[in-house]
């Protein structure tokens, strides 16, 4: 069996470490593994497939070697600079930052929704925002079966979405320390502010959800609005999703669809108090769907509650699934 040479850029970060773990879990056949990070971490070790690999400093020369694909999760400015350098060296980049997501020449891929788009890459493929990924997985059958007119997203996002700094602010905040990363305390609080604000009053996270959903469905007529909120949860994002469909639906069919859908776990049994929560979704690759009910305030309205591990399906797992898809299509055999 062919083995691949793989780099993880940002290998010492929350998502980079998870990418390394998920590559092993999913048994991606890897010959040489290249963990990369900033100068600060150069020389440290990362365990992969039972071997210790030395972290190298990311430089312009890092891709002057035989690498099939590189999973990037080292922030937007690092991706902006180094993803094109990697691509010029024939390394296929799967980038977890927001740097390239809206670029017309860069496919934005969630394998359950638009896997084939990955094959149209020009060296860079973007992994969507964590909140977008879990939302579009849940919305895919609704879109296919009934069409979507409008979506209202309200999110409850965990601190691991901010990387190690976010996790530390919650850990220390619980002990009574002042926040160092978030503008206000995150412990015992909710912050309606993720990423920077724009003049129109939206946060960048909210605009990411809106723009990325349209790009992934390749449908710019869907009307979308979003409110994104950081909550004191370590792992897994939760979302209230309100959808207005084009065609009428039978709620029983929606339950049946999620019950049978690969990649989704239906948790919806109110008599037995069964619904998804972040604690249950953390550590899993599935998207959990529950609290499914008709929105009686409009003709074709649907409410649901969608929970997924933001570091896994929202980032690392989705990136590795894109790599798996490319491997399955013989992308690195050319
Ligand atoms: P390092 O640990 O050496 O700083 P997180 O978002 O969880 O904090 O992780 C960010 C990841 O991105 C880390 O692996 C970090 O490496 C890496 N990183 C940050 N800035 C750079 C950079 N300029 N070049 C390479 N890697 C970077």
Coordinates of C-alpha atoms and ligand atoms in Angstrom, one line a residue:
X1 CA 0.0 0.0 0.0
X2 CA 1.3 3.5 -0.9
X3 CA 2.3 5.6 2.1
X4 CA 2.2 9.3 2.2
X5 CA 4.5 12.1 3.4
X6 CA 2.5 14.4 5.6
X7 CA 3.1 17.7 7.4
X8 CA 1.1 19.3 10.2
X9 CA 1.7 23.0 10.5
X10 CA 0.9 24.2 14.0
X11 CA 1.5 20.7 15.3
X12 CA 1.9 22.0 18.9
X13 CA -1.5 23.8 19.0
X14 CA -4.9 22.5 20.1
X15 CA -6.0 21.6 16.6
X16 CA -2.6 20.6 15.3
X17 CA -2.3 18.0 18.1
X18 CA -5.7 16.7 17.3
X19 CA -4.9 16.5 13.6
X20 CA -1.9 14.3 14.5
X21 CA -4.1 12.1 16.7
X22 CA -6.9 11.8 14.1
X23 CA -4.4 10.9 11.4
X24 CA -3.3 7.9 13.6
X25 CA -6.8 7.0 14.6
X26 CA -8.0 6.9 11.0
X27 CA -5.0 4.9 10.0
X28 CA -3.8 7.2 7.2
X29 CA -0.8 5.4 5.8
X30 CA 2.1 7.8 6.6
X31 CA 5.7 7.2 5.6
X32 CA 7.3 10.5 6.9
X33 CA 5.7 12.8 9.3
X34 CA 6.7 16.5 9.5
X35 CA 5.4 18.4 12.5
X36 CA 6.0 22.2 12.1
X37 CA 5.4 25.1 14.4
X38 CA 7.0 28.5 15.3
X39 CA 10.7 28.9 16.3
X40 CA 9.6 28.6 20.0
X41 CA 8.7 24.9 19.6
X42 CA 11.4 23.9 17.2
X43 CA 13.3 20.9 18.5
X44 CA 10.5 19.6 20.7
X45 CA 9.1 16.2 20.0
X46 CA 5.7 14.9 18.8
X47 CA 4.7 11.3 19.0
X48 CA 3.1 9.8 15.9
X49 CA 2.6 6.1 15.1
X50 CA 4.8 5.1 18.0
X51 CA 7.8 7.2 16.9
X52 CA 9.1 10.6 18.1
X53 CA 9.3 13.2 15.4
X54 CA 11.1 16.5 15.9
X55 CA 9.2 19.7 15.4
X56 CA 10.8 21.9 12.8
X57 CA 10.5 25.7 12.6
X58 CA 8.2 26.7 9.7
X59 CA 10.3 28.6 7.2
X60 CA 10.1 29.3 3.4
X61 CA 12.3 26.2 2.9
X62 CA 10.1 23.8 4.9
X63 CA 8.4 22.5 1.8
X64 CA 11.5 21.9 -0.3
X65 CA 11.0 18.2 0.2
X66 CA 8.7 15.4 -0.8
X67 CA 5.5 16.1 1.0
X68 CA 2.1 14.9 -0.4
X69 CA -0.1 17.0 1.8
X70 CA 0.1 19.5 4.7
X71 CA -2.6 20.1 7.3
X72 CA -2.3 23.8 8.4
X73 CA -3.6 25.1 11.7
X74 CA -1.3 27.9 12.8
X75 CA -3.5 31.0 12.3
X76 CA -4.5 33.1 9.4
X77 CA -1.3 35.1 8.8
X78 CA 0.8 31.9 8.8
X79 CA -1.5 30.3 6.2
X80 CA -1.6 33.4 4.1
X81 CA 2.1 33.4 3.8
X82 CA 3.1 29.8 3.8
X83 CA 0.2 27.9 2.1
X84 CA 1.1 29.4 -1.4
X85 CA 4.8 28.4 -0.8
X86 CA 3.7 24.9 0.0
X87 CA 1.4 24.7 -3.0
X88 CA 4.2 26.0 -5.3
X89 CA 6.2 23.0 -4.0
X90 CA 3.4 20.6 -5.1
X91 CA 2.2 20.1 -1.5
X92 CA -1.6 20.0 -1.3
X93 CA -2.5 22.2 1.6
X94 CA -5.7 21.6 3.7
X95 CA -5.9 24.8 5.6
X96 CA -7.9 25.2 8.8
X97 CA -7.5 29.0 9.0
X98 CA -9.9 31.5 7.6
X99 CA -7.3 33.0 5.3
X100 CA -8.3 31.2 2.0
X101 CA -11.9 30.1 2.6
X102 CA -13.6 32.8 0.5
X103 CA -11.0 32.8 -2.3
X104 CA -12.7 31.9 -5.6
X105 CA -9.9 29.5 -6.5
X106 CA -10.0 27.6 -3.2
X107 CA -12.6 25.0 -2.6
X108 CA -14.3 25.0 0.9
X109 CA -15.1 21.5 1.8
X110 CA -17.1 19.4 4.2
X111 CA -16.9 15.8 2.8
X112 CA -20.5 14.9 3.8
X113 CA -21.7 17.9 1.8
X114 CA -19.4 18.7 -1.2
X115 CA -16.5 16.3 -1.3
X116 CA -16.1 16.5 -5.1
X117 CA -15.3 20.2 -4.8
X118 CA -12.0 19.2 -3.2
X119 CA -10.8 17.8 -6.6
X120 CA -11.0 21.3 -8.1
X121 CA -8.2 22.6 -6.0
X122 CA -5.2 24.6 -7.1
X123 CA -3.0 23.5 -4.3
X124 CA -5.0 24.8 -1.4
X125 CA -8.2 23.4 0.0
X126 CA -9.9 25.3 2.9
X127 CA -11.5 23.7 6.0
X128 CA -14.5 25.7 7.0
X129 CA -15.1 27.4 10.3
X130 CA -15.9 24.9 13.1
X131 CA -19.5 26.3 13.6
X132 CA -20.2 26.2 9.9
X133 CA -19.0 22.5 9.5
X134 CA -21.5 21.1 12.0
X135 CA -24.3 23.3 10.8
X136 CA -24.0 22.3 7.1
X137 CA -23.7 18.5 7.9
X138 CA -27.0 18.8 9.7
X139 CA -28.6 21.0 7.0
X140 CA -27.5 18.9 4.0
X141 CA -30.5 16.5 3.9
X142 CA -32.9 19.4 4.6
X143 CA -31.3 21.3 1.7
X144 CA -31.5 18.3 -0.6
X145 CA -35.0 17.3 0.3
X146 CA -36.9 20.5 0.7
X147 CA -34.6 23.4 -0.3
X148 CA -33.7 26.2 2.1
X149 CA -35.0 29.8 2.0
X150 CA -33.6 31.2 5.2
X151 CA -31.5 30.1 8.2
X152 CA -31.1 31.7 11.7
X153 CA -28.0 30.5 13.5
X154 CA -27.5 31.1 17.3
X155 CA -24.3 29.5 18.6
X156 CA -23.0 28.5 22.0
X157 CA -19.3 28.0 21.3
X158 CA -16.6 26.4 23.5
X159 CA -13.4 28.0 24.6
X160 CA -11.2 25.4 22.8
X161 CA -12.2 27.2 19.6
X162 CA -9.9 30.0 20.7
X163 CA -7.0 27.6 21.1
X164 CA -4.9 27.1 24.2
X165 CA -5.4 30.8 25.3
X166 CA -9.1 30.3 25.5
X167 CA -8.8 27.1 27.5
X168 CA -6.5 28.8 29.9
X169 CA -8.8 31.8 30.4
X170 CA -11.6 29.5 31.5
X171 CA -9.4 27.3 33.7
X172 CA -7.9 30.3 35.5
X173 CA -11.2 32.3 35.4
X174 CA -12.9 29.5 37.5
X175 CA -10.2 30.1 40.1
X176 CA -11.0 33.8 40.1
X177 CA -8.2 35.1 37.9
X178 CA -8.7 38.0 35.5
X179 CA -9.0 37.1 31.8
X180 CA -5.8 37.4 29.7
X181 CA -7.3 36.6 26.3
X182 CA -11.1 37.3 26.3
X183 CA -12.1 41.0 26.7
X184 CA -14.3 40.0 29.7
X185 CA -14.4 37.0 32.0
X186 CA -15.5 33.8 30.3
X187 CA -16.0 31.8 33.6
X188 CA -19.7 31.7 34.6
X189 CA -20.4 34.1 31.7
X190 CA -21.5 34.2 28.0
X191 CA -19.7 36.6 25.6
X192 CA -21.6 37.6 22.4
X193 CA -18.3 38.4 20.7
X194 CA -16.2 36.0 18.6
X195 CA -13.5 37.4 16.5
X196 CA -13.5 41.1 15.4
X197 CA -16.5 43.3 14.9
X198 CA -17.4 45.0 11.6
X199 CA -19.1 48.3 11.0
X200 CA -22.4 46.6 10.2
X201 CA -22.5 45.3 13.8
X202 CA -21.7 41.7 12.9
X203 CA -18.8 39.8 14.3
X204 CA -16.4 38.1 11.9
X205 CA -17.5 34.7 13.2
X206 CA -21.1 35.5 12.3
X207 CA -20.1 36.6 8.8
X208 CA -18.0 33.4 8.4
X209 CA -21.1 31.3 9.1
X210 CA -23.2 33.2 6.6
X211 CA -20.7 33.4 3.8
X212 CA -19.3 29.9 4.2
X213 CA -22.7 28.2 4.3
X214 CA -23.6 29.9 1.0
X215 CA -20.3 28.9 -0.6
X216 CA -20.5 25.2 0.6
X217 CA -24.0 24.8 -0.8
X218 CA -23.0 26.9 -3.8
X219 CA -26.3 28.8 -3.3
X220 CA -26.0 32.5 -2.7
X221 CA -29.8 32.9 -2.5
X222 CA -30.1 31.4 0.9
X223 CA -30.9 34.2 3.4
X224 CA -28.9 33.7 6.6
X225 CA -28.3 35.6 9.8
X226 CA -26.2 34.5 12.8
X227 CA -25.4 35.4 16.4
X228 CA -22.3 33.7 17.8
X229 CA -21.6 33.5 21.5
X230 CA -18.7 32.1 23.5
X231 CA -19.8 30.1 26.5
X232 CA -17.8 28.5 29.4
X233 CA -17.6 25.0 27.9
X234 CA -14.2 23.4 27.1
X235 CA -15.0 21.3 24.1
X236 CA -17.9 21.1 21.6
X237 CA -20.0 23.8 20.1
X238 CA -23.9 23.9 20.3
X239 CA -26.1 25.6 17.8
X240 CA -29.8 26.5 17.7
X241 CA -30.6 26.4 14.0
X242 CA -33.9 27.7 12.7
X243 CA -34.6 26.9 9.0
X244 CA -37.3 28.0 6.6
X245 CA -37.6 25.4 3.9
X246 CA -38.9 26.0 0.3
X247 CA -41.1 22.9 0.3
X248 CA -43.3 21.5 3.0
X249 CA -42.0 18.7 5.1
X250 CA -43.3 15.9 7.4
X251 CA -41.4 16.1 10.7
X252 CA -41.4 12.3 10.9
X253 CA -39.4 12.1 7.7
X254 CA -36.8 14.4 9.2
X255 CA -36.4 12.2 12.2
X256 CA -36.1 9.2 10.0
X257 CA -33.5 10.9 7.8
X258 CA -31.2 11.8 10.7
X259 CA -31.7 8.4 12.2
X260 CA -30.2 6.8 9.1
X261 CA -27.6 9.5 8.2
X262 CA -23.9 8.6 8.3
X263 CA -21.9 11.1 10.4
X264 CA -25.0 12.2 12.4
X265 CA -26.3 10.9 15.7
X266 CA -29.9 11.5 16.4
X267 CA -30.5 12.2 20.1
X268 CA -34.1 13.2 20.4
X269 CA -36.4 11.5 22.9
X270 CA -38.0 14.0 25.1
X271 CA -39.9 11.4 27.2
X272 CA -36.6 10.1 28.3
X273 CA -34.9 13.5 28.4
X274 CA -32.5 12.6 25.6
X275 CA -31.0 15.5 23.7
X276 CA -27.4 16.3 22.7
X277 CA -25.1 18.3 25.0
X278 CA -21.4 19.4 24.6
X279 CA -20.2 17.0 27.3
X280 CA -21.6 14.1 25.4
X281 CA -20.4 15.2 21.9
X282 CA -16.8 16.0 23.1
X283 CA -14.3 13.4 21.9
X284 CA -16.5 12.2 19.1
X285 CA -16.4 12.7 15.3
X286 CA -20.2 12.8 14.8
X287 CA -22.6 15.6 14.6
X288 CA -25.4 15.3 17.2
X289 CA -28.9 16.5 16.3
X290 CA -31.8 16.8 18.6
X291 CA -34.7 19.0 19.8
X292 CA -36.2 18.7 16.3
X293 CA -39.5 20.5 16.1
X294 CA -41.7 22.5 13.8
X295 CA -41.4 26.3 14.0
X296 CA -45.2 27.1 14.2
X297 CA -44.6 30.8 13.6
X298 CA -44.1 30.3 9.8
X299 CA -45.4 28.0 7.2
X300 CA -42.3 25.7 6.6
X301 CA -40.3 26.3 9.7
X302 CA -38.0 23.9 11.5
X303 CA -36.0 24.2 14.7
X304 CA -33.1 22.0 15.8
X305 CA -30.2 21.8 18.2
X306 CA -26.9 20.7 16.7
X307 CA -23.8 19.8 18.8
X308 CA -20.3 18.6 17.7
X309 CA -16.8 18.6 19.0
X310 CA -15.3 21.7 17.4
X311 CA -11.7 20.5 17.6
X312 CA -12.6 17.1 16.0
X313 CA -15.4 17.4 13.4
X314 CA -15.2 21.2 13.5
X315 CA -11.5 21.1 12.6
X316 CA -9.1 18.2 12.7
X317 CA -11.4 15.4 11.7
X318 CA -12.9 17.3 8.8
X319 CA -9.3 18.1 7.5
X320 CA -8.3 14.5 7.7
X321 CA -11.5 13.4 6.0
X322 CA -10.6 15.7 3.1
X323 CA -7.2 14.1 2.9
X324 CA -8.8 10.6 3.0
X325 CA -11.1 11.6 0.2
X326 CA -8.2 12.9 -1.9
X327 CA -6.4 9.6 -1.2
X328 CA -9.4 7.6 -2.2
X329 CA -9.6 9.5 -5.5
X330 CA -5.9 8.8 -6.3
X331 CA -5.0 12.5 -6.0
X332 CA -1.4 11.8 -4.8
X333 CA -0.8 8.9 -7.2
X334 CA -0.4 11.2 -10.2
Ligands
LIG1 P1 4.0 27.4 18.7 O1 3.5 26.4 19.7 O2 5.4 27.1 18.4 O3 3.7 28.8 19.1 P2 -3.2 27.4 19.3 O4 -4.1 28.1 18.4 O5 -3.8 26.1 19.9 O6 -2.6 28.3 20.3 O7 -2.0 26.8 18.3 C1 -1.3 27.6 17.4 C2 -0.3 26.8 16.6 O8 0.2 27.6 15.6 C3 0.9 26.3 17.5 O9 1.4 25.1 17.0 C4 1.9 27.4 17.1 O10 3.2 27.0 17.3 C5 1.6 27.6 15.7 N1 2.1 28.9 15.2 C6 1.7 30.1 15.6 N2 2.4 31.1 14.9 C7 3.2 30.5 14.1 C8 4.2 30.9 13.1 N3 4.4 32.2 12.8 N4 4.9 29.9 12.4 C9 4.6 28.6 12.6 N5 3.7 28.2 13.5 C10 3.0 29.1 14.2

